[in-house]
Tab-separated table of C-alpha atoms in Angstrom:
chain	number	residue	atom	x	y	z
A	1	UNK	CA	-46.693	47.614	-16.918
A	2	UNK	CA	-43.294	48.372	-18.078
A	3	UNK	CA	-41.891	46.194	-15.139
A	4	UNK	CA	-44.400	43.940	-15.752
A	5	UNK	CA	-43.088	43.702	-19.955
A	6	UNK	CA	-39.503	43.426	-18.978
A	7	UNK	CA	-39.614	40.972	-16.585
A	8	UNK	CA	-41.890	38.929	-18.895
A	9	UNK	CA	-38.432	39.427	-21.483
A	10	UNK	CA	-36.566	38.510	-18.534
A	11	UNK	CA	-38.370	35.173	-18.419
A	12	UNK	CA	-38.418	34.078	-21.930
A	13	UNK	CA	-34.736	34.843	-22.153
A	14	UNK	CA	-33.936	32.489	-19.115
A	15	UNK	CA	-36.369	30.044	-20.207
A	16	UNK	CA	-34.688	30.168	-23.782
A	17	UNK	CA	-31.391	29.370	-22.223
A	18	UNK	CA	-31.487	26.790	-20.287
A	19	UNK	CA	-33.917	25.118	-23.422
A	20	UNK	CA	-30.373	25.904	-25.958
A	21	UNK	CA	-28.495	24.560	-22.758
A	22	UNK	CA	-30.267	21.197	-22.377
A	23	UNK	CA	-29.763	20.538	-26.096
A	24	UNK	CA	-26.308	21.410	-25.973
A	25	UNK	CA	-25.741	18.795	-23.711
A	26	UNK	CA	-27.511	16.057	-25.417
A	27	UNK	CA	-23.805	16.161	-27.379
A	28	UNK	CA	-20.629	14.943	-26.135
A	29	UNK	CA	-19.033	17.753	-24.060
A	30	UNK	CA	-15.804	15.444	-24.257
A	31	UNK	CA	-14.229	12.807	-25.582
A	32	UNK	CA	-14.598	9.120	-24.703
A	33	UNK	CA	-10.782	9.099	-23.486
A	34	UNK	CA	-9.605	5.396	-21.697
A	35	UNK	CA	-8.893	6.023	-18.315
A	36	UNK	CA	-6.929	3.865	-14.926
A	37	UNK	CA	-8.617	4.416	-12.069
A	38	UNK	CA	-5.583	4.970	-9.703
A	39	UNK	CA	-6.254	7.546	-7.052
A	40	UNK	CA	-2.744	9.209	-6.031
A	41	UNK	CA	-1.978	12.203	-3.428
A	42	UNK	CA	1.142	14.282	-4.162
A	43	UNK	CA	2.878	10.532	-6.795
A	44	UNK	CA	2.554	9.713	-9.632
A	45	UNK	CA	2.519	6.216	-7.471
A	46	UNK	CA	-0.108	4.454	-6.092
A	47	UNK	CA	0.166	3.148	-2.673
A	48	UNK	CA	-2.189	-0.606	-2.857
A	49	UNK	CA	-2.733	-1.840	0.342
A	50	UNK	CA	-3.799	-5.636	-0.009
A	51	UNK	CA	-4.122	-8.324	2.183
A	52	UNK	CA	-1.212	-11.095	1.999
A	53	UNK	CA	-2.523	-14.672	1.219
A	54	UNK	CA	-0.227	-17.392	-0.250
A	55	UNK	CA	-2.613	-18.853	-2.510
A	56	UNK	CA	-2.418	-15.808	-4.541
A	57	UNK	CA	-3.513	-12.628	-4.443
A	58	UNK	CA	-6.455	-10.204	-6.856
A	59	UNK	CA	-7.066	-7.072	-7.524
A	60	UNK	CA	-9.547	-5.150	-10.108
A	61	UNK	CA	-7.619	-1.960	-11.567
A	62	UNK	CA	-10.811	-0.114	-12.961
A	63	UNK	CA	-11.174	1.524	-16.053
A	64	UNK	CA	-12.822	4.450	-16.973
A	65	UNK	CA	-14.444	5.749	-20.111
A	66	UNK	CA	-14.729	9.767	-19.791
A	67	UNK	CA	-17.196	12.127	-21.252
A	68	UNK	CA	-20.439	13.948	-20.697
A	69	UNK	CA	-22.777	11.352	-22.237
A	70	UNK	CA	-22.771	7.249	-21.779
A	71	UNK	CA	-20.581	5.301	-24.032
A	72	UNK	CA	-22.448	3.935	-26.895
A	73	UNK	CA	-19.935	1.106	-28.391
A	74	UNK	CA	-18.004	-2.082	-27.561
A	75	UNK	CA	-14.200	-1.410	-26.902
A	76	UNK	CA	-11.880	-3.632	-26.313
A	77	UNK	CA	-9.030	-1.589	-24.389
A	78	UNK	CA	-5.420	-2.921	-24.540
A	79	UNK	CA	-3.111	-2.926	-21.593
A	80	UNK	CA	0.355	-3.551	-21.488
A	81	UNK	CA	3.506	-2.539	-19.278
A	82	UNK	CA	5.305	0.428	-18.753
A	83	UNK	CA	8.939	0.434	-17.878
A	84	UNK	CA	9.821	3.335	-19.399
A	85	UNK	CA	7.008	5.547	-17.852
A	86	UNK	CA	8.854	3.745	-14.508
A	87	UNK	CA	12.562	4.698	-15.321
A	88	UNK	CA	11.604	8.103	-15.862
A	89	UNK	CA	9.994	8.528	-12.490
A	90	UNK	CA	12.599	6.382	-10.491
A	91	UNK	CA	15.604	8.649	-12.108
A	92	UNK	CA	13.584	11.789	-11.463
A	93	UNK	CA	12.737	11.029	-7.714
A	94	UNK	CA	15.803	9.766	-6.546
A	95	UNK	CA	18.702	10.506	-9.752
A	96	UNK	CA	21.560	7.936	-10.707
A	97	UNK	CA	23.056	7.824	-7.332
A	98	UNK	CA	21.131	6.116	-4.866
A	99	UNK	CA	19.638	3.655	-6.609
A	100	UNK	CA	18.584	1.165	-3.842
A	101	UNK	CA	15.793	3.677	-3.366
A	102	UNK	CA	14.362	3.082	-6.980
A	103	UNK	CA	10.915	1.161	-7.310
A	104	UNK	CA	11.301	-1.979	-9.026
A	105	UNK	CA	9.526	-3.142	-12.146
A	106	UNK	CA	7.587	-6.935	-10.580
A	107	UNK	CA	9.118	-9.522	-13.321
A	108	UNK	CA	6.596	-10.995	-15.433
A	109	UNK	CA	6.433	-14.046	-13.314
A	110	UNK	CA	4.734	-12.138	-10.527
A	111	UNK	CA	1.734	-11.475	-12.096
A	112	UNK	CA	-0.882	-12.120	-14.526
A	113	UNK	CA	-3.830	-10.295	-16.355
A	114	UNK	CA	-5.284	-10.642	-19.830
A	115	UNK	CA	-3.832	-7.791	-22.206
A	116	UNK	CA	-7.645	-6.589	-23.591
A	117	UNK	CA	-10.444	-5.476	-21.088
A	118	UNK	CA	-13.961	-5.883	-22.950
A	119	UNK	CA	-16.180	-1.942	-22.146
A	120	UNK	CA	-20.120	-3.234	-23.558
A	121	UNK	CA	-22.019	-0.285	-24.924
A	122	UNK	CA	-23.652	1.848	-22.004
A	123	UNK	CA	-21.395	0.831	-20.029
A	124	UNK	CA	-18.528	3.374	-18.657
A	125	UNK	CA	-16.335	1.198	-16.391
A	126	UNK	CA	-14.719	-2.601	-16.485
A	127	UNK	CA	-12.517	-4.310	-14.483
A	128	UNK	CA	-8.578	-5.245	-15.123
A	129	UNK	CA	-8.275	-8.582	-12.994
A	130	UNK	CA	-4.692	-8.886	-12.085
A	131	UNK	CA	-3.407	-12.129	-9.960
A	132	UNK	CA	-0.621	-11.290	-8.162
A	133	UNK	CA	2.727	-13.796	-6.688
A	134	UNK	CA	3.800	-12.646	-3.305
A	135	UNK	CA	5.368	-15.437	-2.078
A	136	UNK	CA	9.259	-15.181	-1.024
A	137	UNK	CA	9.666	-11.598	-2.493
A	138	UNK	CA	12.046	-9.462	0.008
A	139	UNK	CA	9.950	-6.144	0.670
A	140	UNK	CA	12.973	-4.134	2.064
A	141	UNK	CA	11.914	-3.096	-2.285
A	142	UNK	CA	9.376	-1.430	-2.918
A	143	UNK	CA	7.712	-3.405	-6.316
A	144	UNK	CA	5.094	-1.910	-8.787
A	145	UNK	CA	3.487	-2.817	-11.785
A	146	UNK	CA	3.588	0.108	-14.318
A	147	UNK	CA	0.861	-0.316	-16.553
A	148	UNK	CA	-0.471	1.427	-19.446
A	149	UNK	CA	-3.062	2.362	-22.173
A	150	UNK	CA	-2.229	1.598	-25.179
A	151	UNK	CA	-2.654	3.399	-28.215
A	152	UNK	CA	-3.079	2.528	-31.749
A	153	UNK	CA	-5.383	3.663	-34.901
A	154	UNK	CA	-6.344	-0.550	-35.245
A	155	UNK	CA	-7.694	-0.766	-31.605
A	156	UNK	CA	-10.832	2.452	-32.415
A	157	UNK	CA	-10.269	4.412	-28.821
A	158	UNK	CA	-7.739	7.129	-27.351
A	159	UNK	CA	-6.173	7.488	-23.883
A	160	UNK	CA	-6.705	10.308	-22.056
A	161	UNK	CA	-3.924	12.671	-22.971
A	162	UNK	CA	-3.459	14.120	-20.173
A	163	UNK	CA	-0.996	13.026	-18.221
A	164	UNK	CA	-0.958	10.445	-15.083
A	165	UNK	CA	-3.918	9.109	-16.604
A	166	UNK	CA	-3.738	6.830	-18.856
A	167	UNK	CA	-0.326	4.839	-17.162
A	168	UNK	CA	-1.274	3.685	-13.620
A	169	UNK	CA	2.370	2.403	-11.140
A	170	UNK	CA	0.817	0.789	-8.936
A	171	UNK	CA	2.956	0.137	-5.565
A	172	UNK	CA	1.837	-3.137	-3.943
A	173	UNK	CA	2.060	-3.075	-0.053
A	174	UNK	CA	0.928	-6.441	0.913
A	175	UNK	CA	-0.426	-6.857	4.682
A	176	UNK	CA	-0.739	-9.598	7.357
A	177	UNK	CA	-2.819	-9.765	10.479
A	178	UNK	CA	0.868	-8.735	12.303
A	179	UNK	CA	2.429	-6.478	9.992
A	180	UNK	CA	2.143	-2.458	9.780
A	181	UNK	CA	3.396	0.599	11.831
A	182	UNK	CA	4.685	-0.329	15.563
A	183	UNK	CA	4.670	2.464	18.183
A	184	UNK	CA	7.969	1.950	19.578
A	185	UNK	CA	7.963	4.051	22.738
A	186	UNK	CA	8.468	1.359	24.734
A	187	UNK	CA	11.432	0.110	23.276
A	188	UNK	CA	14.820	0.796	24.227
A	189	UNK	CA	17.998	0.597	21.834
A	190	UNK	CA	21.410	1.727	23.107
A	191	UNK	CA	24.710	1.969	21.437
A	192	UNK	CA	27.541	-0.006	22.893
A	193	UNK	CA	28.139	1.303	26.567
A	194	UNK	CA	26.451	4.576	25.993
A	195	UNK	CA	23.027	4.734	27.951
A	196	UNK	CA	21.223	7.416	26.234
A	197	UNK	CA	18.346	5.614	24.517
A	198	UNK	CA	18.698	6.160	21.072
A	199	UNK	CA	15.449	8.119	19.534
A	200	UNK	CA	12.772	5.496	18.102
A	201	UNK	CA	9.094	6.063	18.123
A	202	UNK	CA	7.927	4.126	15.464
A	203	UNK	CA	9.297	0.882	13.588
A	204	UNK	CA	7.764	-0.184	10.131
A	205	UNK	CA	6.905	-4.812	9.725
A	206	UNK	CA	6.585	-6.274	6.212
A	207	UNK	CA	5.150	-8.810	4.855
A	208	UNK	CA	7.215	-12.216	4.889
A	209	UNK	CA	4.163	-15.141	4.586
A	210	UNK	CA	0.698	-15.363	6.508
A	211	UNK	CA	2.048	-15.530	9.821
A	212	UNK	CA	5.617	-13.577	9.521
A	213	UNK	CA	6.922	-10.252	9.489
A	214	UNK	CA	10.430	-8.905	9.592
A	215	UNK	CA	11.406	-5.554	10.658
A	216	UNK	CA	14.960	-3.242	11.089
A	217	UNK	CA	17.143	-4.421	14.212
A	218	UNK	CA	17.484	-1.862	16.861
A	219	UNK	CA	16.858	1.861	15.209
A	220	UNK	CA	18.431	0.792	11.787
A	221	UNK	CA	17.921	3.729	9.556
A	222	UNK	CA	15.179	2.268	7.087
A	223	UNK	CA	17.136	4.443	4.114
A	224	UNK	CA	20.341	3.311	4.553
A	225	UNK	CA	21.434	0.988	1.511
A	226	UNK	CA	22.518	-2.108	3.825
A	227	UNK	CA	19.507	-2.235	5.368
A	228	UNK	CA	18.456	-5.783	4.553
A	229	UNK	CA	20.746	-6.868	6.362
A	230	UNK	CA	19.874	-5.864	9.349
A	231	UNK	CA	16.106	-8.035	9.013
A	232	UNK	CA	14.992	-9.622	11.865
A	233	UNK	CA	12.544	-12.491	11.135
A	234	UNK	CA	9.436	-12.032	13.685
A	235	UNK	CA	7.306	-15.929	13.535
A	236	UNK	CA	4.208	-15.411	15.816
A	237	UNK	CA	2.652	-18.393	16.818
A	238	UNK	CA	-0.698	-18.306	18.854
A	239	UNK	CA	-1.667	-20.320	21.494
A	240	UNK	CA	-4.594	-22.188	20.853
A	241	UNK	CA	-5.414	-22.535	24.451
A	242	UNK	CA	-5.678	-18.231	25.145
A	243	UNK	CA	-8.751	-16.306	24.382
A	244	UNK	CA	-10.901	-14.566	27.086
A	245	UNK	CA	-13.961	-12.847	25.464
A	246	UNK	CA	-16.006	-10.422	27.971
A	247	UNK	CA	-18.601	-8.277	26.630
A	248	UNK	CA	-17.436	-6.751	23.106
A	249	UNK	CA	-13.826	-7.623	23.922
A	250	UNK	CA	-11.583	-10.636	22.789
A	251	UNK	CA	-8.288	-10.941	24.122
A	252	UNK	CA	-5.223	-14.361	22.426
A	253	UNK	CA	-2.460	-14.485	23.006
A	254	UNK	CA	0.761	-16.531	21.651
A	255	UNK	CA	4.734	-16.578	21.590
A	256	UNK	CA	7.151	-14.341	18.941
A	257	UNK	CA	9.909	-15.681	17.212
A	258	UNK	CA	12.489	-14.377	16.579
A	259	UNK	CA	15.536	-14.675	14.044
A	260	UNK	CA	17.964	-12.668	11.851
A	261	UNK	CA	16.751	-13.683	8.235
A	262	UNK	CA	20.869	-12.179	6.749
A	263	UNK	CA	23.020	-13.593	8.861
A	264	UNK	CA	25.882	-12.799	6.494
A	265	UNK	CA	26.576	-9.610	7.658
A	266	UNK	CA	27.821	-11.081	11.256
A	267	UNK	CA	25.321	-9.339	12.835
A	268	UNK	CA	25.923	-11.928	16.177
A	269	UNK	CA	21.801	-11.455	16.961
A	270	UNK	CA	21.151	-12.618	20.670
A	271	UNK	CA	17.895	-13.019	21.763
A	272	UNK	CA	18.061	-12.798	26.111
A	273	UNK	CA	14.200	-14.068	26.205
A	274	UNK	CA	11.024	-15.401	24.979
A	275	UNK	CA	9.171	-12.662	23.221
A	276	UNK	CA	4.868	-12.908	23.960
A	277	UNK	CA	2.555	-10.994	21.792
A	278	UNK	CA	-1.464	-10.469	23.202
A	279	UNK	CA	-4.043	-9.324	20.844
A	280	UNK	CA	-6.838	-7.100	21.967
A	281	UNK	CA	-9.918	-6.529	20.049
A	282	UNK	CA	-12.593	-3.844	21.446
A	283	UNK	CA	-15.545	-1.909	19.955
A	284	UNK	CA	-15.616	1.685	20.158
A	285	UNK	CA	-17.695	3.095	22.209
A	286	UNK	CA	-18.224	6.526	20.121
A	287	UNK	CA	-17.770	4.923	16.226
A	288	UNK	CA	-20.624	1.190	17.204
A	289	UNK	CA	-19.064	-0.334	13.846
A	290	UNK	CA	-15.394	0.223	14.628
A	291	UNK	CA	-13.584	-2.361	16.050
A	292	UNK	CA	-9.827	-0.916	17.564
A	293	UNK	CA	-7.122	-4.104	17.120
A	294	UNK	CA	-4.153	-4.156	19.324
A	295	UNK	CA	-1.128	-6.087	18.992
A	296	UNK	CA	1.448	-5.765	21.420
A	297	UNK	CA	5.003	-8.357	21.460
A	298	UNK	CA	6.499	-7.977	24.823
A	299	UNK	CA	9.675	-8.845	26.314
A	300	UNK	CA	12.023	-8.051	23.525
A	301	UNK	CA	15.232	-8.123	24.398
A	302	UNK	CA	18.074	-8.821	22.139
A	303	UNK	CA	21.755	-7.258	20.988
A	304	UNK	CA	23.299	-7.316	17.979
A	305	UNK	CA	26.344	-5.981	16.172
A	306	UNK	CA	26.412	-3.514	13.601
A	307	UNK	CA	29.742	-4.176	11.295
A	308	UNK	CA	28.667	-2.055	8.044
A	309	UNK	CA	28.235	1.736	9.573
A	310	UNK	CA	31.293	2.792	10.139
A	311	UNK	CA	34.383	0.565	8.526
A	312	UNK	CA	36.771	-1.094	11.527
A	313	UNK	CA	34.656	0.080	14.173
A	314	UNK	CA	31.497	-2.735	15.395
A	315	UNK	CA	29.175	-0.895	17.003
A	316	UNK	CA	27.219	-3.578	19.380
A	317	UNK	CA	23.478	-2.619	20.137
A	318	UNK	CA	20.966	-3.766	22.664
A	319	UNK	CA	17.580	-3.631	22.659
A	320	UNK	CA	14.695	-4.025	25.715
A	321	UNK	CA	10.950	-3.488	26.083
A	322	UNK	CA	7.606	-3.603	23.790
A	323	UNK	CA	6.242	-2.392	20.186
A	324	UNK	CA	2.511	-2.044	19.707
A	325	UNK	CA	0.735	-2.037	16.746
A	326	UNK	CA	-2.575	-0.733	16.411
A	327	UNK	CA	-5.773	-1.466	13.366
A	328	UNK	CA	-8.768	0.845	13.724
A	329	UNK	CA	-11.110	-1.778	11.079
A	330	UNK	CA	-14.614	-0.614	10.433
A	331	UNK	CA	-17.189	-4.141	10.523
A	332	UNK	CA	-19.791	-2.271	7.941
A	333	UNK	CA	-17.029	-3.219	5.156
A	334	UNK	CA	-16.274	-6.407	4.128
A	335	UNK	CA	-13.849	-6.336	1.768
A	336	UNK	CA	-10.508	-5.961	4.495
A	337	UNK	CA	-8.322	-3.931	2.535
A	338	UNK	CA	-11.047	-1.542	2.512
A	339	UNK	CA	-12.285	-1.168	6.053
A	340	UNK	CA	-8.693	-0.613	7.476
A	341	UNK	CA	-8.275	2.633	8.014
A	342	UNK	CA	-4.959	3.430	7.231
């Protein structure tokens, strides 16, 4: 009987504690702070891959009302440009000596968004609709739109006080069907008369427009201060008469026109061949909804001079071979920006 009484007491105490907790959780446990949802890894800069469109690109940045209960009132959130935070970030990460590596702020002519976003009572999120224009932008630079949730007593809300929650450094990286990180193990790069290949495992290719990319010539280091003088533009011209389909596989091809984008440095670029490309698309055997798309640029063969690396010393580079890009695309996701497994 003694143990039964103890057991009954324990049950009563547990029931009382549950009842007490339930009553407490009906009240707000945290403030209804306003913050952005701009996921980051180890940096306060958020890299956003968006599909390039010459008619304009849209991105929708989520706003969040934090708290353990639903938002019970209408809120008009004011969003502004946060140039100061971007400046501080650049100085802390790159210093004053290498400003060429700094993230650059997008000019106001490149974007449009409503400075006030409404969050209705009963809703905990809303989207800031940002319209972007990337036409003619030089992506040898890293372009950022720095935003902040603005505070003012008259606004009737408070932004989240935690560092990085009330601001967002949006690093936009547009892509097209040909941009990305190419594997270059099949590409041979030689300096001068030296027959030893330079080590080059990958080469990044950036958007120029919907059908064009640029990459740096040979094995030019992407961190060189003068890197923009060595940009090679590649224009993809499809062959409309060549499309092969076999089961779940598709193959297409075309030609690639390669030329320097900036000849101020007198690269003396010369192409010794007409490169071509081939695109092969296959559904994965183990993941039926996954499309594997492989783009191979074949027959690259060119030479160029580098008069800038060492003053008074002209180095001639020879390049010969292929480079390939693979994308894994989840066909179950309709939005291409999220379907690609980056």
